[in-house]
Amino acid sequence: MTIPAFRDQRELPDDDGYFSGLRADARPSWDNPSMPSWPESQEQQQYGQQQYAQPQYGQPYATPDNYPRGEFAEVSMTDATGWKAGTGVPVQDERPPGESTSGNRLFTVLLFFSGLGTSIALWLFNTQPGAISNTATMMIAAGRVTGLIGGYLLFIQLLMMSRVSWLEEWVGSRDLLRWHRWLGTSLLTFVVAHVVFIVYGYALTAGTGVVEQGWTVITTFPEMISATIATGLLVFISMISIRAVRSVLNYELWHLIHLTSYGILLLGYGHQIAAGADMNGRFASVFWPALGCITIAALFWGRVVEPLWLNSRHRFTVAEVVGEGANTFSIYIEGKRLDKLPVQAGQFMRWRFLTANGWWQSHPFSLSAAPNPKWLRLTVTIAGGHTRKLATMRPGTPIWAEGPFGTFTAERRTRRRALLIAGGSGIAPIRALLEDMPADTIVIYRASRPDELVFRTELEELAEERDAWVRYIVGGRNDPGPRRLFTPEGLRGLVPDVNRRDVYLCGPPGLVNAAVDTLKELDVPDSQLHLDPFEF
């Protein structure tokens, strides 16, 4: 079976005539004397003359004689000829779609703090006036409050891990990941504080030592052994989640250990019910069970029901594996009713390839082409044993998928112009996003060597069709061009109106962090930054 190339799959909007004068044969020069230029050199000319045709699924693309919409601006720091921002002619475009969802994050934060305030208020309603009269009762009260906060954070943590689609669409995977990490640290802090305050308060009341009282609490209070195990699991998971420790663990082992956090809920909830005096009040007896039911229902729906429905409906299989360049290959995926798959360009899914040695591993991969009714495409850079084995898969290999996830989509755009920045394998979602972006989009593609550039032909053809422009920044991190890229002068030199654009960033953490720092210096608001960093 031959699947046509991407350009035959999607209808592109007609040119409205405005950008026809900005094509390659009529490129104006930069005329801003305040910005240092990117001078031309022989290296740039050499790179610009090389051709990098990429093998395609089904039928190879013909390599064009030139790349009218792409330009190298790498080590040689070429003169920034080509499309020029700020021409003074208004861009005709629809209202940016992201404006309608810009309040989701604020509403979610307010909802979180409302629930947190409710959990603390329940303790206030259940505490008699004058109950706190000395140091011992103050410590016990502090222990109860921190315990309630810890219990609430545990439920929210698990809710954010549920992968339920409505939460992913409402908030987005990146914000959920950030909040999950921040709340994980807070959860550990409040649980440890709960233990310390309670044991110390009871020790003062009984007139015994802290260690002795701690042993008494563990061995005599109901459900305390399970609570102790839950606390130990929480401390252990927190330790392996430290960035330095996580970096030395492979993804599969880290993820497997992280799943034990479900056990914390089961072990800790019994302790809360049996020993939590603030769990049984008039309102608390409704609030806490309701919160628990919502969390468990979301986990069951997101982890079981939605994946079963997705895979029974679409029945994904490997169609073909195609090499793309140095250590990079694409996996083309077939399935049933792909036109009904609710995935957008820029999103990712968790893919489990059911091979003899890979069925137990699930990895997140972004689409590298906008979805169409005939096939999906993932593009993978070899980074270990698992990804290396994926390159040898045979057509027909069954796939188990979950998702889609993420808000790294054109629908989150809040401005009428966009800048897409990719590094390394981060070009996969950026390449897909370009199909959904408006005219006037600029793509900056960072790579170490020219042979690492993948999808160059596709990028050039898409840029020509969509009135977009591509800039290649190629070279080592200490070469002049790449060093200049993420400086205020260098980035503004390539994109003078950068602070009036939505900026989509995808690449290694170092590239993302450097770009974000530079964009902050250029007064790009957080609302215009869309990140999809390579982290787990």
Coordinates of C-alpha atoms in Angstrom, one line a residue:
M1 CA 0.0 0.0 0.0
T2 CA 1.3 3.4 -0.9
I3 CA 0.3 6.4 1.2
P4 CA 0.7 9.8 -0.6
A5 CA 3.0 12.4 0.8
F6 CA 1.8 14.9 3.4
R7 CA 1.2 17.7 0.9
D8 CA -1.7 15.6 -0.7
Q9 CA -3.4 15.1 2.6
R10 CA -4.6 18.5 3.8
E11 CA -6.2 21.4 2.0
L12 CA -4.4 24.7 2.5
P13 CA -6.1 28.1 2.5
D14 CA -5.8 30.1 -0.7
D15 CA -3.3 33.0 -0.8
D16 CA -5.1 36.3 -0.1
G17 CA -2.7 38.2 -2.2
Y18 CA -1.0 40.2 0.5
F19 CA 2.0 38.0 0.9
S20 CA 2.6 37.5 -2.8
G21 CA 5.1 40.3 -2.9
L22 CA 7.1 38.8 -0.1
R23 CA 8.2 35.7 -1.9
A24 CA 11.8 34.6 -2.5
D25 CA 12.3 36.5 -5.7
A26 CA 11.5 39.8 -4.0
R27 CA 13.1 39.6 -0.6
P28 CA 13.8 43.0 0.9
S29 CA 17.0 43.5 3.0
W30 CA 17.0 44.3 6.6
D31 CA 17.0 48.1 7.1
N32 CA 17.2 48.4 10.8
P33 CA 20.7 50.0 11.4
S34 CA 20.5 49.5 15.1
M35 CA 20.7 45.7 14.8
P36 CA 24.0 44.0 14.1
S37 CA 23.9 42.0 10.9
W38 CA 24.6 38.3 10.4
P39 CA 27.6 38.7 7.9
E40 CA 27.9 36.2 5.0
S41 CA 30.8 33.8 4.7
Q42 CA 32.0 30.9 2.5
E43 CA 30.7 28.4 5.0
Q44 CA 27.2 29.7 4.6
Q45 CA 27.5 29.5 0.8
Q46 CA 28.7 26.0 1.1
Y47 CA 25.9 24.9 3.3
G48 CA 23.3 26.7 1.2
Q49 CA 24.3 24.8 -1.9
Q50 CA 24.0 21.4 -0.3
Q51 CA 20.8 19.4 -0.8
Y52 CA 19.3 17.2 1.9
A53 CA 16.4 15.2 0.4
Q54 CA 14.6 13.1 3.0
P55 CA 13.2 9.7 2.2
Q56 CA 9.4 9.7 2.4
Y57 CA 6.9 7.0 3.1
G58 CA 5.6 5.4 -0.1
Q59 CA 7.1 7.7 -2.7
P60 CA 10.3 9.9 -2.3
Y61 CA 10.1 13.6 -2.7
A62 CA 11.9 15.2 -5.6
T63 CA 14.7 17.3 -4.3
P64 CA 14.2 20.9 -5.5
D65 CA 17.0 22.9 -7.1
N66 CA 16.8 25.5 -4.4
Y67 CA 15.0 26.2 -1.1
P68 CA 13.3 29.5 -1.7
R69 CA 11.7 29.7 1.8
G70 CA 14.7 28.5 3.8
E71 CA 18.0 30.1 4.6
F72 CA 21.1 29.1 6.6
A73 CA 22.1 31.5 9.3
E74 CA 24.5 29.2 11.1
V75 CA 28.2 29.5 12.0
S76 CA 28.7 32.0 9.2
M77 CA 26.1 34.4 10.6
T78 CA 24.6 35.2 7.2
D79 CA 23.2 38.6 6.3
A80 CA 19.5 38.4 7.4
T81 CA 18.0 38.8 3.9
G82 CA 14.6 37.4 3.2
W83 CA 11.2 38.1 4.8
K84 CA 11.2 41.3 6.9
A85 CA 8.9 41.9 9.9
G86 CA 7.3 45.2 10.6
T87 CA 6.5 46.3 7.0
G88 CA 3.7 48.5 8.3
V89 CA 1.0 46.6 6.3
P90 CA -1.6 45.1 8.6
V91 CA -1.9 41.4 8.7
Q92 CA -5.4 40.2 7.9
D93 CA -6.2 37.2 10.1
E94 CA -8.9 35.9 12.3
R95 CA -9.1 36.3 16.0
P96 CA -6.4 34.1 17.6
P97 CA -8.2 31.0 18.8
G98 CA -6.2 30.9 22.1
E99 CA -8.0 34.0 23.4
S100 CA -11.0 31.9 24.3
T101 CA -9.0 29.6 26.6
S102 CA -6.7 32.1 28.2
G103 CA -8.6 32.0 31.5
N104 CA -8.4 28.2 32.0
R105 CA -5.2 28.3 34.0
L106 CA -6.4 31.0 36.4
F107 CA -9.8 29.3 36.9
T108 CA -8.0 26.0 37.7
V109 CA -5.7 27.7 40.2
L110 CA -8.6 29.4 41.9
L111 CA -10.4 26.1 42.1
F112 CA -7.4 24.4 43.7
F113 CA -7.0 27.0 46.4
S114 CA -10.8 27.0 47.0
G115 CA -10.5 23.3 47.7
L116 CA -7.5 23.8 49.9
G117 CA -9.2 26.5 51.9
T118 CA -12.2 24.2 52.3
S119 CA -10.1 21.4 53.7
I120 CA -8.6 23.8 56.3
A121 CA -12.0 25.4 57.1
L122 CA -13.4 22.0 58.0
W123 CA -10.8 21.8 60.8
L124 CA -11.9 25.2 62.0
F125 CA -15.6 24.2 62.1
N126 CA -14.7 21.0 64.1
T127 CA -12.5 22.8 66.7
Q128 CA -14.1 24.1 69.9
P129 CA -13.2 27.6 71.2
G130 CA -10.4 27.4 73.7
A131 CA -9.2 24.0 72.5
I132 CA -5.7 25.3 71.9
S133 CA -4.5 26.4 75.3
N134 CA -0.8 25.3 75.5
T135 CA 2.2 24.2 73.5
A136 CA 1.0 20.6 73.3
T137 CA -2.4 21.4 72.0
M138 CA -0.9 23.9 69.5
M139 CA 1.5 21.2 68.2
I140 CA -1.4 18.7 67.8
A141 CA -3.5 21.3 66.1
A142 CA -0.7 22.1 63.7
G143 CA -0.3 18.4 63.1
R144 CA -3.9 18.0 62.2
V145 CA -3.9 21.0 59.8
T146 CA -0.8 19.8 58.0
G147 CA -2.3 16.4 57.8
L148 CA -5.4 17.7 56.2
I149 CA -3.4 19.7 53.7
G150 CA -1.2 16.7 52.9
G151 CA -4.3 14.6 52.3
Y152 CA -5.8 17.2 50.0
L153 CA -2.5 17.5 48.0
L154 CA -2.3 13.7 47.7
F155 CA -5.8 13.6 46.0
I156 CA -4.9 16.5 43.7
Q157 CA -1.6 14.9 42.8
L158 CA -3.3 11.7 41.8
L159 CA -6.0 13.6 39.9
M160 CA -3.3 15.3 37.8
M161 CA -1.8 11.9 37.1
S162 CA -5.1 10.5 35.9
R163 CA -4.5 11.4 32.2
V164 CA -8.2 12.1 31.9
S165 CA -8.8 13.9 28.6
W166 CA -10.9 16.8 29.8
L167 CA -8.2 17.8 32.3
E168 CA -5.5 17.5 29.7
E169 CA -7.5 19.7 27.3
W170 CA -8.4 22.2 29.9
V171 CA -5.0 22.7 31.5
G172 CA -2.4 21.1 29.3
S173 CA 0.3 18.5 30.0
R174 CA 3.1 20.9 30.6
D175 CA 1.2 22.8 33.3
L176 CA 0.0 19.6 34.9
L177 CA 3.6 18.3 35.0
R178 CA 4.9 21.6 36.5
W179 CA 2.1 21.6 39.2
H180 CA 2.6 17.9 39.8
R181 CA 6.3 18.5 40.6
W182 CA 5.7 21.6 42.8
L183 CA 2.9 19.9 44.7
G184 CA 5.0 16.8 45.1
T185 CA 7.5 18.8 47.1
S186 CA 4.8 20.5 49.0
L187 CA 3.1 17.1 49.8
L188 CA 6.3 15.7 51.2
T189 CA 6.8 18.8 53.3
F190 CA 3.3 18.8 54.8
V191 CA 3.3 15.0 55.5
V192 CA 6.7 15.2 57.3
A193 CA 5.5 18.2 59.2
H194 CA 2.3 16.4 60.2
V195 CA 4.3 13.5 61.6
V196 CA 6.7 15.8 63.5
F197 CA 3.9 18.0 65.0
I198 CA 1.7 15.1 66.0
V199 CA 4.4 13.1 67.7
Y200 CA 5.9 16.1 69.5
G201 CA 2.5 17.2 70.7
Y202 CA 1.6 13.8 72.0
A203 CA 5.0 13.5 73.6
L204 CA 4.4 16.8 75.5
T205 CA 1.0 15.7 76.6
A206 CA 2.2 12.3 77.8
G207 CA 5.5 13.6 79.3
T208 CA 7.6 11.1 77.3
G209 CA 10.4 11.3 74.9
V210 CA 9.8 12.0 71.2
V211 CA 11.3 8.7 70.0
E212 CA 9.4 6.7 72.6
Q213 CA 6.1 8.5 71.8
G214 CA 6.7 7.9 68.0
W215 CA 7.0 4.2 68.6
T216 CA 3.9 4.2 70.7
V217 CA 1.9 6.0 68.0
I218 CA 3.1 3.6 65.3
T219 CA 2.3 0.4 67.3
T220 CA -0.9 1.4 69.1
F221 CA -2.8 3.9 67.0
P222 CA -5.2 2.4 64.3
E223 CA -3.9 2.1 60.8
M224 CA -0.6 3.6 61.7
I225 CA 1.6 0.8 60.3
S226 CA 0.0 1.3 56.8
A227 CA 0.4 5.1 57.2
T228 CA 4.1 4.6 58.1
I229 CA 4.6 2.5 54.9
A230 CA 2.8 5.2 52.9
T231 CA 5.1 7.9 54.3
G232 CA 8.2 5.8 53.4
L233 CA 6.9 5.3 49.9
L234 CA 6.3 9.0 49.6
V235 CA 9.8 9.9 50.7
F236 CA 11.3 7.3 48.4
I237 CA 9.4 8.6 45.3
S238 CA 10.4 12.1 46.2
M239 CA 14.0 11.2 46.3
I240 CA 14.1 9.5 42.9
S241 CA 12.2 12.5 41.5
I242 CA 15.1 14.8 42.2
R243 CA 16.5 15.9 38.8
A244 CA 20.0 14.6 39.5
V245 CA 18.8 11.2 40.5
R246 CA 16.1 11.0 37.8
S247 CA 18.7 11.7 35.1
V248 CA 20.6 8.5 35.9
L249 CA 17.5 6.3 35.8
N250 CA 16.0 5.0 32.6
Y251 CA 12.5 6.1 31.9
E252 CA 10.9 2.6 32.3
L253 CA 12.3 2.0 35.8
W254 CA 11.5 5.5 37.0
H255 CA 7.9 5.3 35.7
L256 CA 7.4 1.8 37.3
I257 CA 8.6 3.1 40.7
H258 CA 6.5 6.2 40.3
L259 CA 3.3 4.1 39.9
T260 CA 3.6 3.0 43.5
S261 CA 2.2 6.4 44.4
Y262 CA -1.2 4.8 44.0
G263 CA -0.4 2.6 47.0
I264 CA 0.1 5.8 49.0
L265 CA -3.5 6.7 48.5
L266 CA -4.7 3.2 49.5
L267 CA -2.5 3.0 52.6
G268 CA -2.9 6.6 53.7
Y269 CA -6.7 6.9 53.2
G270 CA -7.4 4.2 55.8
H271 CA -5.3 6.1 58.3
Q272 CA -7.2 9.3 57.6
I273 CA -10.6 7.7 58.1
A274 CA -9.6 5.7 61.3
A275 CA -7.5 8.4 63.0
G276 CA -8.6 11.6 61.5
A277 CA -10.9 13.4 63.9
D278 CA -11.5 16.1 61.3
M279 CA -12.7 13.7 58.7
N280 CA -16.1 12.9 60.3
G281 CA -17.7 16.3 60.8
R282 CA -21.0 17.3 59.2
F283 CA -19.4 18.8 56.1
A284 CA -16.2 16.7 56.2
S285 CA -18.1 13.5 55.9
V286 CA -19.3 14.7 52.5
F287 CA -16.2 16.7 51.3
W288 CA -13.5 14.0 51.7
P289 CA -15.5 11.0 50.3
A290 CA -16.6 13.2 47.3
L291 CA -13.0 14.2 46.7
G292 CA -11.9 10.6 46.9
C293 CA -14.6 9.4 44.5
I294 CA -13.7 12.1 41.9
T295 CA -10.1 11.2 42.0
I296 CA -10.7 7.4 41.7
A297 CA -13.2 7.9 39.0
A298 CA -10.8 10.1 37.0
L299 CA -8.0 7.6 37.4
F300 CA -10.2 4.7 36.2
W301 CA -11.6 6.8 33.3
G302 CA -8.2 8.2 32.2
R303 CA -6.1 5.1 32.7
V304 CA -8.6 2.3 31.7
V305 CA -11.8 3.4 30.0
E306 CA -10.4 6.0 27.5
P307 CA -7.4 3.8 26.4
L308 CA -9.7 0.8 25.9
W309 CA -12.1 2.9 23.8
L310 CA -9.3 4.5 21.8
N311 CA -7.6 1.3 20.8
S312 CA -10.7 -0.8 20.2
R313 CA -11.9 2.0 17.9
H314 CA -8.7 2.7 15.9
R315 CA -6.6 -0.5 16.1
F316 CA -3.3 1.1 15.4
T317 CA -0.5 -0.9 13.6
V318 CA 2.9 0.0 12.2
A319 CA 2.7 0.6 8.4
E320 CA 6.3 1.3 7.7
V321 CA 9.6 2.5 9.3
V322 CA 11.6 5.0 7.2
G323 CA 15.0 6.5 7.8
E324 CA 15.1 10.3 7.9
G325 CA 18.7 11.2 8.6
A326 CA 21.5 10.7 11.2
N327 CA 20.1 8.5 14.0
T328 CA 16.5 9.5 13.1
F329 CA 13.7 7.6 11.6
S330 CA 9.9 7.9 11.2
I331 CA 7.2 5.4 12.1
Y332 CA 4.1 5.5 9.9
I333 CA 1.0 4.3 11.6
E334 CA -2.2 3.0 10.1
G335 CA -5.5 2.5 11.8
K336 CA -9.3 2.5 11.6
R337 CA -11.3 5.7 11.4
L338 CA -8.3 8.0 11.7
D339 CA -10.5 10.9 10.6
K340 CA -12.3 10.5 14.0
L341 CA -9.1 10.6 16.1
P342 CA -9.2 13.7 18.3
V343 CA -5.6 14.6 17.9
Q344 CA -4.1 17.9 16.7
A345 CA -0.7 18.9 15.2
G346 CA 1.7 19.5 18.1
Q347 CA 0.2 17.0 20.5
F348 CA 1.8 13.8 21.6
M349 CA 0.5 10.3 22.5
R350 CA 1.9 7.6 24.6
W351 CA 2.8 4.7 22.4
R352 CA 3.3 1.1 23.4
F353 CA 4.7 -1.0 20.5
L354 CA 3.6 -4.6 21.1
T355 CA 6.8 -6.4 20.2
A356 CA 8.4 -9.3 22.1
N357 CA 10.8 -7.0 24.0
G358 CA 9.0 -3.7 24.0
W359 CA 5.4 -4.4 24.9
W360 CA 5.9 -3.4 28.5
Q361 CA 7.3 0.1 27.7
S362 CA 5.2 3.1 27.0
H363 CA 6.9 6.3 25.6
P364 CA 5.6 9.7 24.6
F365 CA 6.2 10.7 21.0
S366 CA 4.7 13.7 19.2
L367 CA 3.2 13.6 15.7
S368 CA 5.7 14.9 13.1
A369 CA 2.9 15.6 10.6
A370 CA -0.5 16.9 11.1
P371 CA -3.0 14.1 11.3
N372 CA -4.9 13.0 8.2
P373 CA -7.5 10.2 7.5
K374 CA -4.9 7.8 6.1
W375 CA -1.9 7.7 8.4
L376 CA 0.0 9.2 11.4
R377 CA 3.7 9.8 11.6
L378 CA 6.1 9.7 14.5
T379 CA 9.7 10.7 14.2
V380 CA 12.2 9.2 16.7
T381 CA 15.8 10.0 17.4
I382 CA 17.8 7.0 18.6
A383 CA 18.6 7.7 22.3
G384 CA 18.9 4.2 23.8
G385 CA 18.2 0.5 23.4
H386 CA 14.5 0.8 23.2
T387 CA 14.4 3.5 20.4
R388 CA 17.1 1.6 18.5
K389 CA 14.9 -1.5 18.5
L390 CA 11.9 0.5 17.2
A391 CA 13.8 1.2 14.0
T392 CA 13.7 -2.6 13.2
M393 CA 9.9 -3.0 13.7
R394 CA 8.1 -4.8 10.9
P395 CA 4.9 -3.6 9.2
G396 CA 1.8 -4.9 11.0
T397 CA 3.2 -4.6 14.5
P398 CA 0.3 -3.8 16.8
I399 CA 0.3 -0.7 18.9
W400 CA -1.4 0.3 22.1
A401 CA -1.8 4.1 22.4
E402 CA -3.0 6.6 25.0
G403 CA -3.9 10.2 24.5
P404 CA -3.8 12.6 22.8
F405 CA -2.1 14.9 25.3
G406 CA -0.8 18.4 25.4
T407 CA -1.8 21.9 24.5
F408 CA 1.2 22.6 22.2
T409 CA -1.2 23.4 19.4
A410 CA -2.2 26.2 17.1
E411 CA -5.5 26.5 19.0
R412 CA -3.6 28.0 21.9
R413 CA -2.2 30.9 19.8
T414 CA -3.0 34.3 21.3
R415 CA -1.4 36.5 18.7
R416 CA -1.8 36.7 14.9
R417 CA 1.8 35.8 14.2
A418 CA 3.9 32.9 15.4
L419 CA 7.6 31.9 15.8
L420 CA 8.5 28.2 16.0
I421 CA 11.8 27.3 17.5
A422 CA 13.1 23.7 17.3
G423 CA 16.2 21.9 18.4
G424 CA 17.3 18.4 17.5
S425 CA 14.3 16.0 17.5
G426 CA 12.1 18.8 18.7
I427 CA 11.5 19.5 15.0
A428 CA 8.9 16.7 15.0
P429 CA 6.0 18.6 16.6
I430 CA 7.3 21.9 15.1
R431 CA 7.1 20.4 11.6
A432 CA 3.5 19.3 12.3
L433 CA 2.5 22.6 13.8
L434 CA 3.7 24.5 10.7
E435 CA 0.7 22.9 8.8
D436 CA -1.7 24.6 11.2
M437 CA 0.0 28.0 11.6
P438 CA -1.1 31.2 9.9
A439 CA 0.8 32.9 7.1
D440 CA 3.7 35.0 8.3
T441 CA 5.1 32.3 10.5
I442 CA 8.9 32.0 11.1
V443 CA 10.6 28.7 11.9
I444 CA 14.1 28.6 13.5
Y445 CA 15.7 25.2 13.3
R446 CA 18.8 24.5 15.4
A447 CA 21.1 21.6 14.7
S448 CA 24.7 20.7 15.3
R449 CA 25.5 19.6 11.7
P450 CA 23.7 20.0 8.3
D451 CA 23.2 16.2 8.1
E452 CA 21.1 16.4 11.3
L453 CA 18.5 18.5 9.6
V454 CA 15.4 16.4 8.9
F455 CA 12.3 17.3 6.9
R456 CA 14.2 20.1 5.2
T457 CA 12.3 19.5 1.9
E458 CA 9.0 19.3 3.7
L459 CA 9.7 22.4 5.6
E460 CA 10.6 24.3 2.5
E461 CA 7.5 23.2 0.6
L462 CA 5.2 24.0 3.5
A463 CA 6.8 27.4 4.0
E464 CA 6.2 28.1 0.3
E465 CA 2.6 27.0 0.5
R466 CA 1.8 28.8 3.8
D467 CA 3.9 32.0 3.2
A468 CA 6.2 31.0 6.1
W469 CA 10.0 31.2 6.4
V470 CA 12.6 28.8 7.8
R471 CA 16.0 29.8 9.3
Y472 CA 18.6 27.1 10.0
I473 CA 21.1 27.7 12.8
V474 CA 23.8 25.0 12.4
G475 CA 27.0 24.5 14.3
G476 CA 28.5 23.7 17.7
R477 CA 27.2 25.5 20.8
N478 CA 30.4 27.6 20.9
D479 CA 30.4 28.6 17.3
P480 CA 29.6 32.3 16.7
G481 CA 26.2 31.8 15.0
P482 CA 24.6 29.4 17.6
R483 CA 26.0 31.5 20.4
R484 CA 24.5 34.6 18.9
L485 CA 21.1 33.0 18.3
F486 CA 19.8 33.2 21.9
T487 CA 21.0 36.7 22.7
P488 CA 18.5 39.6 22.5
E489 CA 20.4 41.2 19.6
G490 CA 20.7 37.9 17.7
L491 CA 17.1 36.8 18.1
R492 CA 15.7 40.3 17.4
G493 CA 17.9 40.4 14.3
L494 CA 16.1 37.4 12.9
V495 CA 12.7 38.2 14.2
P496 CA 12.3 41.9 14.9
D497 CA 8.7 41.7 16.1
V498 CA 9.3 38.7 18.3
N499 CA 7.4 40.2 21.3
R500 CA 4.3 40.4 19.1
R501 CA 4.3 36.7 18.3
D502 CA 3.3 33.5 20.0
V503 CA 6.5 31.5 20.4
Y504 CA 6.5 27.7 20.3
L505 CA 9.6 26.0 21.7
C506 CA 10.5 22.3 21.5
G507 CA 14.0 20.8 22.0
P508 CA 16.5 19.8 24.7
P509 CA 16.1 21.5 28.1
G510 CA 19.3 23.6 27.5
L511 CA 17.9 25.0 24.3
V512 CA 14.5 25.7 25.8
N513 CA 15.9 27.4 28.9
A514 CA 18.3 29.6 26.9
A515 CA 15.5 30.6 24.5
V516 CA 13.1 31.4 27.4
D517 CA 15.7 33.5 29.1
T518 CA 16.3 35.5 25.9
L519 CA 12.6 35.9 25.2
K520 CA 12.0 37.2 28.7
E521 CA 14.7 39.9 28.1
L522 CA 12.8 40.8 24.9
D523 CA 9.6 41.3 26.9
V524 CA 7.7 38.3 25.5
P525 CA 4.8 37.7 27.9
D526 CA 4.3 34.2 29.5
S527 CA 1.0 34.0 27.8
Q528 CA 2.7 34.0 24.4
L529 CA 5.2 31.2 25.3
H530 CA 4.3 27.6 24.5
L531 CA 6.7 25.0 25.6
D532 CA 7.0 21.2 25.1
P533 CA 10.3 20.3 26.8
F534 CA 11.9 16.9 26.5
E535 CA 11.5 15.8 30.1
F536 CA 9.8 13.0 32.1

